[in-house]
Coordinates of C-alpha atoms and ligand atoms in Angstrom, one line a residue:
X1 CA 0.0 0.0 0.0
X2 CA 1.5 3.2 -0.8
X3 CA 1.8 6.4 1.5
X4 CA 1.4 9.4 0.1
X5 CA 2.4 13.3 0.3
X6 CA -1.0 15.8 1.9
X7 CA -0.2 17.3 -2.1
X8 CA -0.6 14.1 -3.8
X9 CA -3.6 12.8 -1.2
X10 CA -4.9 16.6 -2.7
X11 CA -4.1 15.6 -6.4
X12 CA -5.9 12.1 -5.8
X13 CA -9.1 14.3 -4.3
X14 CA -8.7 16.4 -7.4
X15 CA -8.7 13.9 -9.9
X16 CA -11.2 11.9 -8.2
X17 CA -13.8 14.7 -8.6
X18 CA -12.7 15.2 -12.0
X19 CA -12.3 12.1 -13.3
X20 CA -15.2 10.0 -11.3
X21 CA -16.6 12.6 -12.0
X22 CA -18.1 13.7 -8.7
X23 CA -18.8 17.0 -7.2
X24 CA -16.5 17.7 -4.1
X25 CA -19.5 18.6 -2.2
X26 CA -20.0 14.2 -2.4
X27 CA -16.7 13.9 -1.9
X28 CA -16.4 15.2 1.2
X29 CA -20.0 13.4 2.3
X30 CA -18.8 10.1 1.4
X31 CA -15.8 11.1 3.5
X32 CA -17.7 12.1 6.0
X33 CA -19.8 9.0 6.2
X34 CA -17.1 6.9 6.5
X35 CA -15.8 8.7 9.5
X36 CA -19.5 8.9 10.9
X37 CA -19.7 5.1 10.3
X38 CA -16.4 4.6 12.1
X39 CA -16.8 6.7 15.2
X40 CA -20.7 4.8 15.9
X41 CA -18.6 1.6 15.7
X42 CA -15.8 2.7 17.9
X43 CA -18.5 5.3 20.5
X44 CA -21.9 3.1 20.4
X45 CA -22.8 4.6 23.5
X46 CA -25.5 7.9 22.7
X47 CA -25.6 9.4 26.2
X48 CA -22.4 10.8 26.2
X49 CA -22.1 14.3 24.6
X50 CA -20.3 14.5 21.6
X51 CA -18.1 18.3 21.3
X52 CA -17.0 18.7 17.3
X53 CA -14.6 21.2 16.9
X54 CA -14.4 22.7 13.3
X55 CA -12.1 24.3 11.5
X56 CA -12.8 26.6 8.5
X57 CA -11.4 24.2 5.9
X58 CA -12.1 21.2 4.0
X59 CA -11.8 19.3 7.7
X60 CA -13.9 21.6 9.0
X61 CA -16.3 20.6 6.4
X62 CA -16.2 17.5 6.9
X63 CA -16.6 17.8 10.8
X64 CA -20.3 20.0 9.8
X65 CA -21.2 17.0 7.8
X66 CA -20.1 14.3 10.5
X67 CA -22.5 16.8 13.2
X68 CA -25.2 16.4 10.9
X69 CA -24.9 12.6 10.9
X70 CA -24.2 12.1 14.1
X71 CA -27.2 14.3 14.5
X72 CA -30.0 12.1 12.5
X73 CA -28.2 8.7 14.3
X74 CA -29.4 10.5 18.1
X75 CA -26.2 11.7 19.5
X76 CA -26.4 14.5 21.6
X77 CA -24.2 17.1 20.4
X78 CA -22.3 21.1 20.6
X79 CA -21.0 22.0 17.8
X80 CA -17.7 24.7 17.7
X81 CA -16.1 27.0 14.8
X82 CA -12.6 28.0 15.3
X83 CA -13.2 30.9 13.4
X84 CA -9.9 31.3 11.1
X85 CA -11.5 32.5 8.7
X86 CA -14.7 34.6 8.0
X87 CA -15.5 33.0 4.4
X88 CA -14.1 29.8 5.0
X89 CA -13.6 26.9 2.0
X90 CA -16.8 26.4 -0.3
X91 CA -17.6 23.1 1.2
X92 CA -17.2 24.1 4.6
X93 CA -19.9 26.9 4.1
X94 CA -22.3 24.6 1.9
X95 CA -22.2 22.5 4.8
X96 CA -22.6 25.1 7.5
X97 CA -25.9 26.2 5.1
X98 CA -27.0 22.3 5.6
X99 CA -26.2 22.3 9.7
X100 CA -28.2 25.7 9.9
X101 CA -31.3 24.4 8.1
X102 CA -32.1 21.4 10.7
X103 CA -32.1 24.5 12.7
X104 CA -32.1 22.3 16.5
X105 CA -28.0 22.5 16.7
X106 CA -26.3 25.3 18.1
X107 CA -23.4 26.6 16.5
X108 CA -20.9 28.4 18.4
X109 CA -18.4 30.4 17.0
X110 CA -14.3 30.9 18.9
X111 CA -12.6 33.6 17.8
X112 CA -9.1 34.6 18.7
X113 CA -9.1 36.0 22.6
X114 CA -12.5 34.4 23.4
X115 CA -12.7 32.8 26.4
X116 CA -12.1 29.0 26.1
X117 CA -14.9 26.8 26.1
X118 CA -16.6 24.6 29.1
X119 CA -15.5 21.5 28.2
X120 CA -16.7 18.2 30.1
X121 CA -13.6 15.5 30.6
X122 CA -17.0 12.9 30.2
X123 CA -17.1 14.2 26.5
X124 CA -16.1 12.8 23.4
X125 CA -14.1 15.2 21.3
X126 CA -14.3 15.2 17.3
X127 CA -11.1 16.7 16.5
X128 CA -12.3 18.6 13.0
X129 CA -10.0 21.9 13.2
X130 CA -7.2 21.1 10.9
X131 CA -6.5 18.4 8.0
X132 CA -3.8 18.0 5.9
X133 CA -4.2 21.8 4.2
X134 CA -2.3 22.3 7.7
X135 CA 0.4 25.6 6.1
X136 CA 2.2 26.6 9.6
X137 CA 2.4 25.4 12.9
X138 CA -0.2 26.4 15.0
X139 CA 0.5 28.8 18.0
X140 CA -0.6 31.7 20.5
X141 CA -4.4 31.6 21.1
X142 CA -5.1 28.3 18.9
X143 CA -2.2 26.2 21.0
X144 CA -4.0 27.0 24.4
X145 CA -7.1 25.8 23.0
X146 CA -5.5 23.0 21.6
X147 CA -3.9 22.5 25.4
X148 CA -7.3 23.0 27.2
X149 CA -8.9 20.2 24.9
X150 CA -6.0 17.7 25.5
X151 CA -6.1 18.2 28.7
X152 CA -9.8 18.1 29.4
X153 CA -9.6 14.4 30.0
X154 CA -12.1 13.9 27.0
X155 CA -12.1 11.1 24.8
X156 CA -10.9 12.3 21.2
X157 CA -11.3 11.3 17.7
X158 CA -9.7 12.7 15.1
X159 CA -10.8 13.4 11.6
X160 CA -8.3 12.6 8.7
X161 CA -5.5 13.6 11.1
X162 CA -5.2 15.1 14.4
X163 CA -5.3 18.9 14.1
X164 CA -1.8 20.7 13.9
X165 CA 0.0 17.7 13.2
X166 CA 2.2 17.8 9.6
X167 CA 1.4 14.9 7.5
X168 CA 4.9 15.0 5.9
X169 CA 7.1 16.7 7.9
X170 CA 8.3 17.3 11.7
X171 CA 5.4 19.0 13.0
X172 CA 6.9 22.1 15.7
X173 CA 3.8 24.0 16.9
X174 CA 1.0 22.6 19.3
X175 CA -1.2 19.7 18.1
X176 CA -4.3 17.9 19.4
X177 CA -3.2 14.5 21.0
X178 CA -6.2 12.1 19.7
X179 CA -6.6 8.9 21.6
X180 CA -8.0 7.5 17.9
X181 CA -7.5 9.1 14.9
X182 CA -9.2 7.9 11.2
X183 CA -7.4 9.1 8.2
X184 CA -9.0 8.7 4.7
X185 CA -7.6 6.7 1.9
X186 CA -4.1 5.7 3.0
X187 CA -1.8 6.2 6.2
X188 CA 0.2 8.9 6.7
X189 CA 3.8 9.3 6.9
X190 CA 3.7 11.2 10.1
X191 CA 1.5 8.1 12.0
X192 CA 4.3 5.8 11.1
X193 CA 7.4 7.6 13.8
X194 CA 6.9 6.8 17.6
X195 CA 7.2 11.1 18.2
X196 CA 4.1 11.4 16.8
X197 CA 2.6 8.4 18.8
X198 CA 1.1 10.8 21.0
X199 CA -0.9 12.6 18.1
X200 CA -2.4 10.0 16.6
X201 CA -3.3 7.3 19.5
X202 CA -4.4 4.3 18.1
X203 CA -5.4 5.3 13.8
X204 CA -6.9 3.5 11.0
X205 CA -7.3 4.1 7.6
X206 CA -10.4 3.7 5.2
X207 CA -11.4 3.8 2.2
X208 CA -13.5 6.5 0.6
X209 CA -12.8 5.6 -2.9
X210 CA -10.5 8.2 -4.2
X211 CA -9.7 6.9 -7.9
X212 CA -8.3 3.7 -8.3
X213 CA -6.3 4.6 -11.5
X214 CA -4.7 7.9 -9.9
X215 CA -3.4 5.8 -6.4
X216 CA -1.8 2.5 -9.1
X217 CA -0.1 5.6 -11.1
X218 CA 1.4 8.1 -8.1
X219 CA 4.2 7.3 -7.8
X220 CA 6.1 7.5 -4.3
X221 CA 8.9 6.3 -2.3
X222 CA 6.9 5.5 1.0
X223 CA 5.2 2.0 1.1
X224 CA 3.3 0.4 4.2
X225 CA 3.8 -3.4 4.5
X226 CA 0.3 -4.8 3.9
X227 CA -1.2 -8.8 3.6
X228 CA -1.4 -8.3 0.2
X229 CA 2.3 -7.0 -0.5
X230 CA 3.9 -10.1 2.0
X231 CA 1.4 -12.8 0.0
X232 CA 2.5 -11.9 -3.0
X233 CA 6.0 -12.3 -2.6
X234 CA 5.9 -15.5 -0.6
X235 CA 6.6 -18.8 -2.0
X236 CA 4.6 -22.1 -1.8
X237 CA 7.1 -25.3 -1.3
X238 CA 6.7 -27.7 -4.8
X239 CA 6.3 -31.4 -4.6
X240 CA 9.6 -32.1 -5.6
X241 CA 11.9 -29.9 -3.7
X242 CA 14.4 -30.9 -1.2
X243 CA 16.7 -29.5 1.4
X244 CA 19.2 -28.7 -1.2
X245 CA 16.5 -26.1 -2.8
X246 CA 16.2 -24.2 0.6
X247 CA 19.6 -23.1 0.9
X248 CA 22.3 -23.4 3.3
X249 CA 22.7 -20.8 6.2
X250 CA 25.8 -19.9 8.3
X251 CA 25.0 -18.5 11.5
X252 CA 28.0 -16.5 13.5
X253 CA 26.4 -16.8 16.8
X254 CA 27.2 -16.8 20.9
X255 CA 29.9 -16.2 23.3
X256 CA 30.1 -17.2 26.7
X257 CA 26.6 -16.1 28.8
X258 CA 25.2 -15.4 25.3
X259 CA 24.6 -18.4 23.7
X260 CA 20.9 -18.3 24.3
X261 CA 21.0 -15.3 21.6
X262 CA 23.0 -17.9 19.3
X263 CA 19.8 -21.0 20.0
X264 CA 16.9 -18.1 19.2
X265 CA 18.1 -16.9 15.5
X266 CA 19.1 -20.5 14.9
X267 CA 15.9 -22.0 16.0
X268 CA 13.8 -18.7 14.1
X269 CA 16.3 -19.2 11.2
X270 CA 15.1 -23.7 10.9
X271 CA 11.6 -22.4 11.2
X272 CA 11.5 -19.9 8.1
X273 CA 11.7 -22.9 6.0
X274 CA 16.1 -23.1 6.0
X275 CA 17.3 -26.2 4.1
X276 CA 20.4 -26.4 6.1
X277 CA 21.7 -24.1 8.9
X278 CA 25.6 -24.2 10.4
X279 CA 26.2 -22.3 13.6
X280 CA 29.8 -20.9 14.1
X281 CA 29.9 -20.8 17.9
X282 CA 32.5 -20.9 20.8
X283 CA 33.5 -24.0 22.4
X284 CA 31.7 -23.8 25.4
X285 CA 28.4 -23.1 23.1
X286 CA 28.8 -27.0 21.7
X287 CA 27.4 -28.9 23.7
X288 CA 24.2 -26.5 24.6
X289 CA 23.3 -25.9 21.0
X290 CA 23.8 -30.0 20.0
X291 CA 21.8 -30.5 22.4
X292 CA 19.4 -27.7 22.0
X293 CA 19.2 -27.6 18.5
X294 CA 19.5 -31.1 16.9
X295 CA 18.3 -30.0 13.6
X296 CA 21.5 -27.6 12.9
X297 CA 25.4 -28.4 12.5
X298 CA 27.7 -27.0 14.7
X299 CA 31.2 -25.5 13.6
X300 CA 33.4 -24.8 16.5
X301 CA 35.6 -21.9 17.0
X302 CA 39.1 -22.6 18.4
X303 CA 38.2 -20.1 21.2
X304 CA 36.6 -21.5 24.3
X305 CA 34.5 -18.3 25.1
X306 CA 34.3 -16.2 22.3
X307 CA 34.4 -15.9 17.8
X308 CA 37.8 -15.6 17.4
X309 CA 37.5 -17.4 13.7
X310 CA 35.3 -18.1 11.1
X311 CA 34.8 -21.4 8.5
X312 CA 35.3 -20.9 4.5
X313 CA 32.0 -19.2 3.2
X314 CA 32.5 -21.5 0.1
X315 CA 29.3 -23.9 0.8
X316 CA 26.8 -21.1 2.4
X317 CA 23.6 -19.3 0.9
X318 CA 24.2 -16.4 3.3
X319 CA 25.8 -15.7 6.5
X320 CA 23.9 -14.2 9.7
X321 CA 26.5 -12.4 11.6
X322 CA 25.9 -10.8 15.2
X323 CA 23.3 -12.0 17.6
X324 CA 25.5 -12.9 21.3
X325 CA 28.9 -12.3 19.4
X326 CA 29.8 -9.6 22.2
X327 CA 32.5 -6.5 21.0
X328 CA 35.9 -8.3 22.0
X329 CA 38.9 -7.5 20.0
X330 CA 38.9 -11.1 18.8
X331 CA 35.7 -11.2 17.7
X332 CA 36.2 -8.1 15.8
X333 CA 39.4 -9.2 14.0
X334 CA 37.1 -12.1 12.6
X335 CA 34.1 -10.3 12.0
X336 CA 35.5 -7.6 9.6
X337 CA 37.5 -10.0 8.0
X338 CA 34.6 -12.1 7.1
X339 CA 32.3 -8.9 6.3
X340 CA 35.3 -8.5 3.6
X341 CA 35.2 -12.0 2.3
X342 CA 31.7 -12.4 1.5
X343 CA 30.4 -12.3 -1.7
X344 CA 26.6 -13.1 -1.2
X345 CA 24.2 -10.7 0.8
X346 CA 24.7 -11.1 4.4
X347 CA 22.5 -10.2 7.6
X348 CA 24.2 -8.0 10.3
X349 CA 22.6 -7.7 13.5
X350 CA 23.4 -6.5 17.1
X351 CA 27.2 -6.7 18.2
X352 CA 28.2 -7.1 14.2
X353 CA 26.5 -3.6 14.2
X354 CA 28.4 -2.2 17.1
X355 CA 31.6 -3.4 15.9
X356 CA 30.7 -2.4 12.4
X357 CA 29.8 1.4 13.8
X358 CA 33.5 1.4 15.2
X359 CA 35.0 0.9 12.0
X360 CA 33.5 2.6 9.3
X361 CA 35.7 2.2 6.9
X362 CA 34.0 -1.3 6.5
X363 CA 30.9 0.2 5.2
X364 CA 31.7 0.2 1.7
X365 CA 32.7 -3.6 1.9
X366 CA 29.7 -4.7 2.9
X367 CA 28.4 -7.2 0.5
X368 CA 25.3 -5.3 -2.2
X369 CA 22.3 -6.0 -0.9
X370 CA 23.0 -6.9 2.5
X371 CA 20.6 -6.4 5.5
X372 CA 21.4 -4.3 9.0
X373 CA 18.9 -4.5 11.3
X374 CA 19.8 -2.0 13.7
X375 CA 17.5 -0.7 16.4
X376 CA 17.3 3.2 17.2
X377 CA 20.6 3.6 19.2
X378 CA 22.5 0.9 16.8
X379 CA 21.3 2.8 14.2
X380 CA 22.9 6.3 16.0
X381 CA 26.1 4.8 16.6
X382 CA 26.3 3.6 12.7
X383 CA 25.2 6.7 11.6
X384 CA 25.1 9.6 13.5
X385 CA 22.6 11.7 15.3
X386 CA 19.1 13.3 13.9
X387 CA 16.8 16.0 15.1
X388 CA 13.7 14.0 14.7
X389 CA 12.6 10.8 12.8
X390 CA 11.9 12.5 9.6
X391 CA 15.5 13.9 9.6
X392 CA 16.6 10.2 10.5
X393 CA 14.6 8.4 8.1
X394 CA 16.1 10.5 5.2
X395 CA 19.4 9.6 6.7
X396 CA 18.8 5.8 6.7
X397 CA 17.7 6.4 3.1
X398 CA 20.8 8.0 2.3
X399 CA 22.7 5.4 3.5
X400 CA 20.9 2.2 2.1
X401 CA 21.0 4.0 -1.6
X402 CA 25.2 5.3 -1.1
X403 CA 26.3 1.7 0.4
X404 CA 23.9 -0.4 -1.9
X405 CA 22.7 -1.7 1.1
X406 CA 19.1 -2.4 3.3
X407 CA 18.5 -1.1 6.6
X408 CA 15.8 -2.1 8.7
X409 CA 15.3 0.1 11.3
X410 CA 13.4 -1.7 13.7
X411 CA 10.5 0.1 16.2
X412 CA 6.9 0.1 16.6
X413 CA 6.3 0.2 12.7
X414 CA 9.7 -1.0 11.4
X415 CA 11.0 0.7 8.4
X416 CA 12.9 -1.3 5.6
X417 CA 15.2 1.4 3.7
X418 CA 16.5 -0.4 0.2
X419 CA 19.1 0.9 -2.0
X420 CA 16.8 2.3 -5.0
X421 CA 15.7 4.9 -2.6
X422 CA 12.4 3.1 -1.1
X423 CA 11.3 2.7 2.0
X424 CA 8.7 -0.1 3.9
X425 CA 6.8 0.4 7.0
X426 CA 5.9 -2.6 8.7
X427 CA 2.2 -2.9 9.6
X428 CA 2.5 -5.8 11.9
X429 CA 4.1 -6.3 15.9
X430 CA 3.2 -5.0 19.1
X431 CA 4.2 -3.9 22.0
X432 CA 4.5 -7.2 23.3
X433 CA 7.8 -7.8 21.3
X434 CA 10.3 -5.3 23.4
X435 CA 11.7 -8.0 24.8
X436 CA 15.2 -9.5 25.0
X437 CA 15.8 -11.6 21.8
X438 CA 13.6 -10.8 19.8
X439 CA 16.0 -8.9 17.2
X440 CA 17.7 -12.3 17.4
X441 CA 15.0 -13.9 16.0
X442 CA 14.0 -11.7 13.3
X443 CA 18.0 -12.2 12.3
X444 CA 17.1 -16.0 12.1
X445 CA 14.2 -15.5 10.4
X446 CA 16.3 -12.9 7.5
X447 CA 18.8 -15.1 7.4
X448 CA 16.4 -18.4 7.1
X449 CA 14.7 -16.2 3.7
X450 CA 18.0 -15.1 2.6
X451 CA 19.3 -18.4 2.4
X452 CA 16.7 -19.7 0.6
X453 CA 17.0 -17.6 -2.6
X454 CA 14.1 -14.7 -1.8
X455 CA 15.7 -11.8 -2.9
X456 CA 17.5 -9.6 -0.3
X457 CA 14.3 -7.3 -0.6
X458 CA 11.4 -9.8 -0.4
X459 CA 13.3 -11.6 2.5
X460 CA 13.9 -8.2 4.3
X461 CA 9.8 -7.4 3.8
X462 CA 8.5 -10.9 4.2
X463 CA 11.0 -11.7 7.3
X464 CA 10.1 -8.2 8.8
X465 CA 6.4 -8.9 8.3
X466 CA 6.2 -12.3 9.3
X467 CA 8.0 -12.0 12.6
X468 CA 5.3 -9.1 13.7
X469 CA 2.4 -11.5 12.4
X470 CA 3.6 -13.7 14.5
X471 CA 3.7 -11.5 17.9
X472 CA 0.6 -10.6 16.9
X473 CA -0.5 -14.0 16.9
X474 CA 1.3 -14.9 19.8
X475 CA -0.2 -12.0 22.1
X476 CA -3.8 -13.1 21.4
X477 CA -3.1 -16.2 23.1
X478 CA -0.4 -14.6 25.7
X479 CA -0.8 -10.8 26.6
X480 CA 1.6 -9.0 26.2
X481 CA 3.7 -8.9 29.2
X482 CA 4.3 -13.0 29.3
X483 CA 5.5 -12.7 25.6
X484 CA 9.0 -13.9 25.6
X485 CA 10.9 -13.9 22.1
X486 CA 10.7 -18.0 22.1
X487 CA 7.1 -17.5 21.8
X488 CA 8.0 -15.5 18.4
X489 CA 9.6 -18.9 16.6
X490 CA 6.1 -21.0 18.1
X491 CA 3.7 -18.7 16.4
X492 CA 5.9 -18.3 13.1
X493 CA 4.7 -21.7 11.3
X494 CA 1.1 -20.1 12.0
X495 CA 2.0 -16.7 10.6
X496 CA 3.1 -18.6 7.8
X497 CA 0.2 -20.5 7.2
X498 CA -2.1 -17.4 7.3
X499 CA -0.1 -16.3 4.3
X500 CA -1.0 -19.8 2.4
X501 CA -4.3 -19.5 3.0
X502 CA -3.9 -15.9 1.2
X503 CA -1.8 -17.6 -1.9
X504 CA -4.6 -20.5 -1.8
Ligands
LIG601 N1 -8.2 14.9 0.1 C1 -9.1 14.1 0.4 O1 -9.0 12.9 0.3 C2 -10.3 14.6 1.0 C3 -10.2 15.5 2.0 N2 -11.1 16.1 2.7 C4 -10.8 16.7 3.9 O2 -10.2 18.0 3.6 C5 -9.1 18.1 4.4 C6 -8.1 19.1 3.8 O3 -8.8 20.3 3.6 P1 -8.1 21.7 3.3 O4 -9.2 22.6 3.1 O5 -7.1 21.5 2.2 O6 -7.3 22.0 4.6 P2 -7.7 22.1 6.1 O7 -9.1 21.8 6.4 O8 -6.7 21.4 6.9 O9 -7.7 23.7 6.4 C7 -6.7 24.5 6.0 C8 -7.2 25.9 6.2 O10 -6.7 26.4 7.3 C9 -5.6 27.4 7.0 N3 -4.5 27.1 7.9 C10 -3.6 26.2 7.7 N4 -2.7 26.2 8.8 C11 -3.2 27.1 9.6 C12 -2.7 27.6 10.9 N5 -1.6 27.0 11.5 N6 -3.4 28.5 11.5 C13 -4.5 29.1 11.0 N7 -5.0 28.7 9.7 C14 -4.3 27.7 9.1 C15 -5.3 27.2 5.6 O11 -4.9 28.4 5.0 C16 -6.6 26.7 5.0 O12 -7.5 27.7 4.8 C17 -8.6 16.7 4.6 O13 -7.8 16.6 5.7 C18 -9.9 16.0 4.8 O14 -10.4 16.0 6.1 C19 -12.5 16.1 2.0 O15 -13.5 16.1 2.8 C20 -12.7 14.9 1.1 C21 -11.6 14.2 0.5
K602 K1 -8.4 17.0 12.2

């Protein structure tokens, strides 16, 4: 699904109207009666009052409309303009001319320096000031009332997007902090960094049929991860394939009080569908992972405690390098080395990352096409510091495109940077999945896809995908707080199975 710009969701608008055609008086009624349908799904209750606060714009329109329908379906309601403007946008004021006619809502009207309105913390807030035709922060009077809602204690909803919040850039004034937030057509950039957590609560997207042919055509670098993306890339095992066909994976894994990190990706890496895995561990890790994981070879390192070594890369799909490896100066005269020798895309991950943030140089020898999964402060010491996540997901960008390379940042909606410039958000995960290993597993899991010939980009999406489905799947049965990582490789042969019945 793509993501676009608040100027290409206006050209979509645009087109629509012209091109459906239908008037953008419709428009923004169909718009509206998606929200309206929405909000009596997520507020089915009718004795609580419901305040809508209107802008002067197109969202303000909209928030006339949604009063009106809210109206005939028996909520009680008060109705606010935050007088911007005197004129106002032409739908706004054909809609203002339909809210006056049922004649039995009052409509107040803020101007600057009014006092702020009585506002119950019992309410439910439509949040209808501001939409993506949002031109400068919002400050001075507008901020306080922005302040005085948020902090009413009131239960809000926003309308497209929450009001002073940039769709496509790092938003500096004051914005209204929805708890749920419904934006029309496709997400926004903005929902997808945890800074602007806050803003949007918990949001959802829905349709209200902008024009097919316009969204296939736009073209855009920002892409949210969605079923149908992951099903179509994911591959269905044939009769006659064997292990052979499914790849061979070396894992560089472990040291000594880490080799749990080393069993996780190995175990995650067997249950992507791996032919073969080899895990280059330790001497002390030999017995534990024999034992733990009989399924996978295990190479030895000469050193009893930590990688001090690594085996020829000859007979190897791929290579997953870093969960457990710790920063020693042994392990980092094997590490680069072997970042140097490889010839096939390889995934870096945790420790591999700290040691490759310490020699920078080694950037540029990083096999094309191979995957670093750091997390945010990984991701800092690679790269450098950013003044907000826009700034830093340009940066990640920059990097993925000059080192050839992918960069999966992970974080509430992980985001997949490739070299030709574009970037993923994942749609799956929870909260659930901050715990200890889990970034070992997802290495597993790349590593398992890698090896099996998906491209570095479909493994990087599908992997990235699949472990969230499977957190997600896991937490239904778990809650979140007794999700440990393990539970991650339990629910990943049912994540994958929701994808077959997709392909089926
Ligand atoms: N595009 C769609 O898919 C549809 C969108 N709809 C809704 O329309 C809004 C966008 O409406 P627009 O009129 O372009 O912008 P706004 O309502 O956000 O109002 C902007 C309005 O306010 C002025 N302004 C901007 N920033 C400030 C500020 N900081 N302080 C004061 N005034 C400001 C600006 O000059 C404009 O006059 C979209 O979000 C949807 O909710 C349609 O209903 C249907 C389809
Ligand atoms: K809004």
């Amino acid at each position: 699904m793509k993501i676009l710009t608040a100027q290409q969701t206006r050209d979509a608008d645009a087109y629509t109207i012209q091109h459906e055609p239908i008037p953008s008086i419709d428009l923004m009624e169909r718009a509206s009666t998606v929200f309206t349908d929405w909000f009596c799904e997520q507020f089915p209750m009718r004795h609580q009052m419901v305040h809508v606060f209107c802008g002067t714009g197109n969202n303000g329109g909209d928030g006339l409309a949604v009063a009106r329908m809210l109206h005939a379906r028996k909520y009680d309601l008060q109705l606010s303009i935050c007088r911007f403007s005197e004129t106002g946008s032409e739908d706004f004021r054909e809609n203002l001319e339909r809210l006056r006619s049922l004649r039995d809502i009052e409509i107040r009207e803020i101007r600057e320096d009014d006092p702020l309105p009585a506002l119950e913390g019992t309410a439910i807030v439509i949040d209808a000031i501001f939409g993506s035709g949002l031109n400068r922060p919002v400050s001075g009077y507008w901020a306080r009332l922005f302040e005085h809602i948020n902090e009413s204690g009131a239960a809000i909803a926003s309308i497209d997007i929450p009001s002073g919040l940039f769709a496509d850039e790092a938003s500096k004034g004051a914005y209204i902090q929805a708890d749920r937030t419904l934006t029309f057509e496709l997400p926004k950039l903005a929902f997808l960094f945890p800074e602007n957590q806050n803003a949007v609560g918990n949001w959802t997207h829905r349709s209200i049929g902008l024009a097919p042919d316009f969204l296939e055509k736009v073209e855009t670098d920002n892409y949210y991860i969605d079923r149908e993306m992951v099903a179509g890339l994911f591959r269905k095992r044939e009769k006659f394939d064997h292990k052979g066909t499914f790849g061979h994976a070396l894992l560089v894994a472990g040291s000594y009080g880490k080799v749990g990190a080393a069993i996780l990706s190995a175990r995650a890496a067997l249950r992507s569908g791996l032919g073969l895995l080899t895990i280059h561990a330790p001497r002390c890790a030999y017995e534990i992972l024999q034992i733990s994981i009989p399924e996978a070879m295990v190479s030895i390192d000469r050193h009893r405690h930590y990688i001090s070594e690594w085996p020829q890369l000859d007979s190897y799909d791929t290579v997953g390098i870093g969960p457990g490896i710790g920063q020693g100066q042994m392990t980092k005269e094997a590490i680069l080395p072997l970042i140097e020798s490889a010839e096939m895309p390889i995934v870096l991950d945790a420790d591999g990352l700290n040691i490759l943030s310490k020699n920078p140089d080694y950037f540029g020898k990083l096999p094309a096409n191979s995957i670093l999964t750091p997390h945010p402060k990984e991701f800092e010491r690679l790269f450098g510091p950013t003044e907000n996540n826009f700034e830093r997901n340009q940066l990640q960008r920059d990097m993925a495109a000059r080192y050839g390379i992918i960069i999966v940042l992970k974080g509430a909606h992980t985001c997949i940077a490739l070299p030709d410039g574009n970037c993923y958000f994942n749609s799956t995960g929870n909260p659930g999945m901050a715990t200890g290993g889990s970034g070992d597993v997802l290495t597993g899991i790349l590593t398992g896809l890698l090896a099996q010939q998906y491209s570095a980009q479909s493994a990087a999406i599908l992997g990235v995908y699949l472990h969230g489905l499977a957190g997600d799947m896991a937490v239904k049965k778990l809650e979140s707080h007794a999700l440990v990582s393990g539970d991650l490789i339990k629910f990943l042969g049912k994540a994958f199975l929701s994808l077959h019945a997709d392909r089926t």
